[in-house]
GROMACS .gro file of C-alpha atoms in nm:
model
  350
    1MET     CA    1   0.294   1.040  -1.135
    2GLU     CA    2   0.501   0.831  -0.896
    3ILE     CA    3   0.515   0.459  -0.972
    4GLY     CA    4   0.595   0.178  -0.734
    5VAL     CA    5   0.538  -0.173  -0.606
    6ASP     CA    6   0.360  -0.301  -0.295
    7SER     CA    7   0.419  -0.645  -0.149
    8PHE     CA    8   0.242  -0.847   0.116
    9ALA     CA    9   0.536  -1.090   0.125
   10ALA     CA   10   0.298  -1.363   0.013
   11ILE     CA   11   0.431  -1.715   0.050
   12LEU     CA   12   0.246  -1.919  -0.209
   13PRO     CA   13   0.279  -2.269  -0.354
   14ASP     CA   14   0.464  -2.315  -0.680
   15PRO     CA   15   0.190  -2.334  -0.947
   16LEU     CA   16   0.356  -2.641  -1.104
   17THR     CA   17   0.474  -2.843  -0.806
   18GLY     CA   18   0.248  -2.716  -0.527
   19ARG     CA   19   0.549  -2.680  -0.295
   20LEU     CA   20   0.593  -2.382  -0.066
   21PRO     CA   21   0.929  -2.204  -0.059
   22SER     CA   22   1.096  -2.166   0.277
   23ALA     CA   23   1.007  -1.846   0.460
   24ALA     CA   24   1.374  -1.743   0.469
   25ASP     CA   25   1.408  -1.792   0.093
   26ARG     CA   26   1.090  -1.593   0.026
   27MET     CA   27   1.218  -1.307   0.241
   28ALA     CA   28   1.550  -1.305   0.057
   29ASP     CA   29   1.362  -1.294  -0.273
   30LEU     CA   30   1.150  -1.003  -0.150
   31LEU     CA   31   1.457  -0.798  -0.059
   32ALA     CA   32   1.602  -0.874  -0.403
   33GLU     CA   33   1.280  -0.739  -0.555
   34VAL     CA   34   1.319  -0.411  -0.362
   35GLU     CA   35   1.677  -0.378  -0.486
   36THR     CA   36   1.557  -0.437  -0.842
   37ALA     CA   37   1.291  -0.167  -0.805
   38ASP     CA   38   1.555   0.077  -0.682
   39ARG     CA   39   1.784   0.005  -0.978
   40ALA     CA   40   1.490   0.029  -1.222
   41GLY     CA   41   1.418   0.385  -1.109
   42LEU     CA   42   1.082   0.322  -0.944
   43ASP     CA   43   0.973   0.580  -0.689
   44VAL     CA   44   0.843   0.373  -0.399
   45PHE     CA   45   0.824   0.021  -0.254
   46GLY     CA   46   0.562  -0.066   0.007
   47ILE     CA   47   0.528  -0.356   0.251
   48GLY     CA   48   0.186  -0.447   0.388
   49GLU     CA   49   0.092  -0.574   0.731
   50HIS     CA   50  -0.094  -0.899   0.790
   51HIS     CA   51  -0.104  -1.155   1.068
   52ARG     CA   52  -0.183  -1.465   0.863
   53ALA     CA   53   0.007  -1.777   0.762
   54GLU     CA   54   0.013  -1.692   0.390
   55PHE     CA   55   0.195  -1.360   0.443
   56LEU     CA   56   0.533  -1.279   0.603
   57ASP     CA   57   0.474  -0.909   0.660
   58SER     CA   58   0.362  -0.890   1.024
   59ALA     CA   59   0.662  -0.661   1.102
   60PRO     CA   60   0.688  -0.432   0.796
   61ALA     CA   61   0.926  -0.180   0.955
   62ILE     CA   62   1.190  -0.453   0.997
   63ILE     CA   63   1.159  -0.561   0.633
   64LEU     CA   64   1.179  -0.198   0.520
   65ALA     CA   65   1.486  -0.137   0.735
   66ALA     CA   66   1.661  -0.433   0.570
   67ALA     CA   67   1.560  -0.289   0.232
   68ALA     CA   68   1.692   0.055   0.330
   69ALA     CA   69   2.037  -0.091   0.386
   70ARG     CA   70   2.037  -0.236   0.033
   71THR     CA   71   1.896   0.061  -0.163
   72ASP     CA   72   1.993   0.418  -0.242
   73ARG     CA   73   1.701   0.628  -0.359
   74ILE     CA   74   1.366   0.447  -0.357
   75ARG     CA   75   1.114   0.561  -0.096
   76LEU     CA   76   1.009   0.292   0.153
   77THR     CA   77   0.656   0.281   0.291
   78SER     CA   78   0.408   0.067   0.476
   79ALA     CA   79   0.112  -0.053   0.273
   80VAL     CA   80  -0.072  -0.036   0.508
   81THR     CA   81   0.015  -0.010   0.877
   82VAL     CA   82  -0.288  -0.136   1.072
   83LEU     CA   83  -0.283   0.160   1.308
   84SER     CA   84  -0.607   0.055   1.480
   85ALA     CA   85  -0.432  -0.249   1.627
   86ALA     CA   86  -0.097  -0.084   1.705
   87ASP     CA   87   0.051   0.155   1.958
   88PRO     CA   88   0.100   0.486   1.772
   89VAL     CA   89   0.403   0.571   1.985
   90ARG     CA   90   0.577   0.248   1.890
   91VAL     CA   91   0.483   0.286   1.523
   92PHE     CA   92   0.624   0.640   1.525
   93GLN     CA   93   0.949   0.521   1.683
   94GLU     CA   94   0.988   0.237   1.434
   95PHE     CA   95   0.933   0.454   1.128
   96ALA     CA   96   1.142   0.741   1.264
   97THR     CA   97   1.423   0.487   1.304
   98LEU     CA   98   1.362   0.363   0.949
   99ASP     CA   99   1.379   0.724   0.832
  100LEU     CA  100   1.721   0.765   0.997
  101ILE     CA  101   1.852   0.440   0.846
  102SER     CA  102   1.727   0.537   0.499
  103ARG     CA  103   1.829   0.905   0.536
  104GLY     CA  104   1.480   1.042   0.481
  105ARG     CA  105   1.311   0.784   0.260
  106ALA     CA  106   1.045   0.650   0.501
  107GLU     CA  107   0.671   0.695   0.463
  108LEU     CA  108   0.356   0.538   0.606
  109VAL     CA  109   0.018   0.447   0.471
  110VAL     CA  110  -0.207   0.389   0.770
  111GLY     CA  111  -0.550   0.229   0.776
  112ARG     CA  112  -0.792   0.006   0.959
  113GLY     CA  113  -0.689  -0.309   0.772
  114SER     CA  114  -0.896  -0.545   0.558
  115PHE     CA  115  -0.846  -0.849   0.785
  116GLY     CA  116  -0.945  -0.871   1.149
  117GLU     CA  117  -0.680  -1.105   1.291
  118ALA     CA  118  -0.475  -0.828   1.454
  119PHE     CA  119  -0.754  -0.723   1.689
  120PRO     CA  120  -0.794  -1.041   1.898
  121LEU     CA  121  -0.420  -1.106   1.863
  122PHE     CA  122  -0.346  -0.784   2.050
  123GLY     CA  123  -0.647  -0.799   2.282
  124LEU     CA  124  -0.858  -0.535   2.109
  125ASP     CA  125  -1.234  -0.515   2.058
  126THR     CA  126  -1.337  -0.536   1.692
  127GLY     CA  127  -1.654  -0.352   1.789
  128ALA     CA  128  -1.442  -0.039   1.835
  129TYR     CA  129  -1.294  -0.077   1.486
  130ASP     CA  130  -1.342   0.282   1.372
  131GLU     CA  131  -1.302   0.450   1.711
  132LEU     CA  132  -0.964   0.282   1.758
  133PHE     CA  133  -0.840   0.414   1.425
  134ALA     CA  134  -0.967   0.769   1.475
  135GLU     CA  135  -0.811   0.800   1.820
  136LYS     CA  136  -0.478   0.646   1.726
  137LEU     CA  137  -0.453   0.857   1.411
  138GLU     CA  138  -0.507   1.169   1.622
  139LEU     CA  139  -0.223   1.067   1.852
  140PHE     CA  140   0.010   0.977   1.565
  141LEU     CA  141  -0.042   1.317   1.405
  142GLN     CA  142   0.033   1.486   1.736
  143LEU     CA  143   0.357   1.289   1.767
  144GLY     CA  144   0.469   1.448   1.443
  145ASP     CA  145   0.415   1.793   1.591
  146THR     CA  146   0.605   1.755   1.917
  147PRO     CA  147   0.850   1.516   2.087
  148HIS     CA  148   0.676   1.580   2.422
  149PRO     CA  149   0.303   1.526   2.360
  150THR     CA  150   0.026   1.582   2.611
  151TRP     CA  151  -0.261   1.357   2.514
  152LYS     CA  152  -0.547   1.155   2.661
  153GLY     CA  153  -0.777   0.896   2.500
  154ARG     CA  154  -0.989   0.588   2.566
  155PHE     CA  155  -0.769   0.308   2.434
  156ARG     CA  156  -0.417   0.394   2.547
  157PRO     CA  157  -0.259   0.533   2.866
  158ALA     CA  158  -0.235   0.911   2.863
  159LEU     CA  159   0.083   1.099   2.776
  160SER     CA  160   0.188   1.393   2.990
  161GLY     CA  161   0.496   1.525   2.817
  162GLN     CA  162   0.709   1.209   2.804
  163GLY     CA  163   0.970   1.218   2.530
  164VAL     CA  164   0.905   1.019   2.211
  165PHE     CA  165   1.235   0.949   2.036
  166PRO     CA  166   1.410   0.925   1.799
  167ARG     CA  167   1.283   1.199   1.575
  168PRO     CA  168   1.284   1.130   1.200
  169HIS     CA  169   1.542   1.257   0.954
  170GLN     CA  170   1.268   1.434   0.757
  171PRO     CA  171   1.098   1.733   0.921
  172ARG     CA  172   0.782   1.521   0.931
  173LEU     CA  173   0.712   1.158   0.836
  174PRO     CA  174   0.497   1.155   0.521
  175LEU     CA  175   0.161   0.998   0.604
  176TRP     CA  176  -0.109   0.868   0.369
  177ILE     CA  177  -0.454   0.741   0.468
  178GLY     CA  178  -0.530   0.402   0.317
  179VAL     CA  179  -0.897   0.349   0.227
  180GLY     CA  180  -1.120   0.090   0.064
  181GLY     CA  181  -1.474   0.191  -0.022
  182THR     CA  182  -1.613   0.350   0.295
  183PRO     CA  183  -1.729   0.709   0.228
  184GLN     CA  184  -1.656   0.818   0.586
  185SER     CA  185  -1.290   0.722   0.539
  186PHE     CA  186  -1.262   0.944   0.231
  187VAL     CA  187  -1.423   1.234   0.418
  188ARG     CA  188  -1.189   1.188   0.716
  189ALA     CA  189  -0.879   1.198   0.495
  190GLY     CA  190  -1.003   1.509   0.318
  191THR     CA  191  -1.098   1.687   0.640
  192LEU     CA  192  -0.749   1.622   0.777
  193GLY     CA  193  -0.586   1.730   0.451
  194LEU     CA  194  -0.390   1.405   0.424
  195PRO     CA  195  -0.293   1.220   0.104
  196LEU     CA  196  -0.532   0.941   0.009
  197MET     CA  197  -0.427   0.590  -0.100
  198ILE     CA  198  -0.716   0.390  -0.246
  199ALA     CA  199  -0.698   0.011  -0.258
  200ILE     CA  200  -0.873  -0.078  -0.585
  201ILE     CA  201  -0.855  -0.456  -0.604
  202GLY     CA  202  -1.153  -0.524  -0.830
  203GLY     CA  203  -1.424  -0.369  -1.041
  204ASP     CA  204  -1.320  -0.059  -1.233
  205PHE     CA  205  -1.162   0.275  -1.156
  206ALA     CA  206  -1.466   0.484  -1.247
  207ARG     CA  207  -1.676   0.364  -0.954
  208PHE     CA  208  -1.431   0.535  -0.716
  209ARG     CA  209  -1.466   0.880  -0.876
  210PRO     CA  210  -1.763   0.986  -0.656
  211LEU     CA  211  -1.563   0.889  -0.346
  212VAL     CA  212  -1.258   1.081  -0.467
  213ASP     CA  213  -1.481   1.383  -0.529
  214LEU     CA  214  -1.613   1.342  -0.174
  215TYR     CA  215  -1.254   1.346  -0.045
  216ARG     CA  216  -1.165   1.660  -0.237
  217GLU     CA  217  -1.487   1.839  -0.139
  218ALA     CA  218  -1.430   1.757   0.230
  219GLY     CA  219  -1.074   1.885   0.207
  220MET     CA  220  -1.175   2.210   0.042
  221ARG     CA  221  -1.450   2.266   0.301
  222ALA     CA  222  -1.191   2.218   0.576
  223GLY     CA  223  -0.976   2.490   0.418
  224HIS     CA  224  -0.702   2.273   0.267
  225ALA     CA  225  -0.538   2.381  -0.057
  226ALA     CA  226  -0.619   2.166  -0.359
  227GLU     CA  227  -0.254   2.067  -0.404
  228LYS     CA  228  -0.255   1.904  -0.059
  229LEU     CA  229  -0.541   1.671  -0.157
  230VAL     CA  230  -0.329   1.406  -0.323
  231VAL     CA  231  -0.473   1.078  -0.455
  232GLY     CA  232  -0.286   0.751  -0.495
  233VAL     CA  233  -0.401   0.409  -0.616
  234HIS     CA  234  -0.294   0.063  -0.504
  235ALA     CA  235  -0.400  -0.198  -0.762
  236MET     CA  236  -0.327  -0.552  -0.869
  237GLY     CA  237  -0.061  -0.539  -1.138
  238PHE     CA  238   0.200  -0.735  -1.329
  239VAL     CA  239   0.401  -0.664  -1.644
  240ALA     CA  240   0.534  -0.912  -1.899
  241GLU     CA  241   0.635  -0.908  -2.264
  242THR     CA  242   0.278  -0.984  -2.376
  243ASP     CA  243  -0.069  -0.946  -2.230
  244ALA     CA  244  -0.122  -1.323  -2.235
  245ALA     CA  245   0.206  -1.394  -2.056
  246ALA     CA  246   0.126  -1.141  -1.784
  247ARG     CA  247  -0.220  -1.285  -1.724
  248ASP     CA  248  -0.096  -1.643  -1.719
  249ALA     CA  249   0.176  -1.549  -1.471
  250PHE     CA  250  -0.052  -1.364  -1.231
  251PHE     CA  251  -0.365  -1.578  -1.234
  252PRO     CA  252  -0.256  -1.887  -1.035
  253GLY     CA  253  -0.139  -1.698  -0.727
  254TRP     CA  254  -0.431  -1.456  -0.741
  255ALA     CA  255  -0.678  -1.743  -0.770
  256HIS     CA  256  -0.512  -1.932  -0.482
  257LEU     CA  257  -0.529  -1.637  -0.240
  258THR     CA  258  -0.872  -1.518  -0.353
  259ALA     CA  259  -1.018  -1.867  -0.308
  260ARG     CA  260  -0.861  -1.901   0.036
  261VAL     CA  261  -0.998  -1.569   0.159
  262GLY     CA  262  -1.328  -1.632  -0.020
  263ARG     CA  263  -1.387  -1.954   0.171
  264GLU     CA  264  -1.363  -1.756   0.495
  265ARG     CA  265  -1.600  -1.486   0.373
  266GLY     CA  266  -1.853  -1.693   0.182
  267TRP     CA  267  -1.753  -1.581  -0.167
  268SER     CA  268  -1.798  -1.791  -0.478
  269PRO     CA  269  -1.475  -1.948  -0.608
  270PRO     CA  270  -1.288  -1.716  -0.847
  271THR     CA  271  -1.289  -1.799  -1.216
  272ARG     CA  272  -1.052  -1.727  -1.502
  273GLN     CA  273  -1.336  -1.546  -1.678
  274GLN     CA  274  -1.372  -1.304  -1.385
  275PHE     CA  275  -0.997  -1.251  -1.377
  276ASP     CA  276  -0.972  -1.184  -1.752
  277SER     CA  277  -1.256  -0.933  -1.727
  278MET     CA  278  -1.075  -0.740  -1.452
  279ALA     CA  279  -0.753  -0.754  -1.654
  280GLY     CA  280  -0.939  -0.629  -1.963
  281PRO     CA  281  -0.973  -0.270  -2.086
  282GLU     CA  282  -1.244  -0.169  -1.837
  283GLY     CA  283  -1.113  -0.361  -1.535
  284ALA     CA  284  -0.890  -0.231  -1.257
  285PHE     CA  285  -0.613  -0.491  -1.288
  286LEU     CA  286  -0.296  -0.335  -1.432
  287ILE     CA  287  -0.184  -0.657  -1.598
  288GLY     CA  288  -0.036  -0.684  -1.945
  289ASP     CA  289   0.250  -0.574  -2.165
  290PRO     CA  290   0.408  -0.230  -2.110
  291ALA     CA  291   0.183  -0.047  -2.355
  292THR     CA  292  -0.134  -0.202  -2.211
  293VAL     CA  293  -0.037  -0.128  -1.853
  294ALA     CA  294   0.071   0.230  -1.927
  295ALA     CA  295  -0.259   0.298  -2.107
  296LYS     CA  296  -0.460   0.170  -1.811
  297MET     CA  297  -0.258   0.379  -1.567
  298LEU     CA  298  -0.324   0.691  -1.772
  299ARG     CA  299  -0.691   0.601  -1.791
  300ALA     CA  300  -0.704   0.571  -1.411
  301ASP     CA  301  -0.540   0.914  -1.387
  302GLU     CA  302  -0.804   1.063  -1.616
  303VAL     CA  303  -1.105   0.886  -1.464
  304LEU     CA  304  -1.012   0.981  -1.108
  305GLY     CA  305  -0.933   1.343  -1.190
  306GLY     CA  306  -0.559   1.317  -1.131
  307VAL     CA  307  -0.354   1.047  -0.960
  308SER     CA  308  -0.018   1.127  -0.801
  309ARG     CA  309   0.097   0.772  -0.726
  310ILE     CA  310   0.014   0.421  -0.848
  311THR     CA  311   0.157   0.117  -0.673
  312PHE     CA  312   0.137  -0.236  -0.809
  313GLN     CA  313   0.040  -0.529  -0.588
  314MET     CA  314   0.224  -0.800  -0.779
  315SER     CA  315   0.338  -1.040  -0.507
  316THR     CA  316   0.048  -1.276  -0.577
  317ALA     CA  317   0.210  -1.369  -0.908
  318SER     CA  318   0.351  -1.678  -0.733
  319LEU     CA  319   0.656  -1.689  -0.956
  320GLU     CA  320   1.025  -1.749  -0.917
  321THR     CA  321   1.217  -1.438  -0.825
  322ALA     CA  322   1.371  -1.397  -1.172
  323ALA     CA  323   1.026  -1.351  -1.326
  324MET     CA  324   0.920  -1.111  -1.051
  325LYS     CA  325   1.236  -0.906  -1.102
  326ARG     CA  326   1.175  -0.900  -1.476
  327SER     CA  327   0.826  -0.761  -1.418
  328ILE     CA  328   0.965  -0.488  -1.190
  329GLU     CA  329   1.231  -0.403  -1.450
  330LEU     CA  330   0.965  -0.371  -1.720
  331LEU     CA  331   0.759  -0.148  -1.492
  332GLY     CA  332   1.053   0.085  -1.433
  333ASN     CA  333   1.221   0.074  -1.773
  334ALA     CA  334   0.930   0.031  -2.016
  335VAL     CA  335   0.603   0.135  -1.849
  336ALA     CA  336   0.725   0.436  -1.650
  337PRO     CA  337   0.878   0.618  -1.954
  338ILE     CA  338   0.547   0.591  -2.142
  339VAL     CA  339   0.349   0.727  -1.849
  340ARG     CA  340   0.593   1.007  -1.771
  341ALA     CA  341   0.604   1.117  -2.135
  342ALA     CA  342   0.224   1.149  -2.157
  343PRO     CA  343   0.079   1.501  -2.198
  344GLY     CA  344   0.054   1.677  -1.862
  345GLN     CA  345   0.261   1.424  -1.668
  346GLY     CA  346   0.583   1.621  -1.695
  347THR     CA  347   0.431   1.944  -1.564
  348ARG     CA  348   0.186   1.832  -1.297
  349GLN     CA  349   0.284   1.905  -0.937
  350ASP     CA  350   0.233   1.561  -0.779
   0.00000   0.00000   0.00000
């Protein structure tokens, strides 16, 4: 199992003073976190994409390029690229360039996005939410096949053999499909034979098993080999020396962001009781000491029938960078060895 961290470059108030850090300071801290993950032996670091005031990740490829210059081995991915609201040609060029800078460490997770701000921002119709993604994904996949594509669609000017450069360092840019809970999205990923990254930000892991089975069944029906049907999980997570310390560290930032989004969507205000339940043994939050977190990761692997990658969304911890770096170090140096030493983990072909 590969283990990593995802960040939305959240810029949150200090839980004690209520002050916001400067955007430049938060970005410097984020790059320090990626360097720490690289040194700690983690496999991957992802940067999300949002177009909101509380996040600094509207241009993830630029952040990842800065991280590539400071790291040696960690893979660098989007988490996710909102392909529906982007030009696939430009996205391909950006990540091919990142792949050259990093000498073959670039990846993408593409999806439709969980927020809608990008659509009016770029003059797109939210009513074509799914059609935009399907068409742009088709074009992006074709760009991986040839530098001179011939293609025609509804939402972008046609291509008639123009060159799309540069080409990546890797033979093909690794591409995952990011999904939430829509069955059609799981079927699409399986039919295309693409790796699946599931955002599990609440509830429990078991409720996603029928959807994972749907993905694998669709892939097998489409003729894809079982080993191509790879499943990853993106979940809320934070590691500290004790379970209580990890929960106390993560809760304020999580509550702040959840309440802010909830007011827009008509949700009830989040409570500490809800949070503790999701951080408990049956919940999907990977929050606790190393032993607790490793046990929950292995449970997710079992419940979902095999997980090849788990990435931790820990940027809502709203902590000083030293505490964030300590959590990343614990993930790499204390949690990862437990997970990798578990029966079956050393021999599975992830």
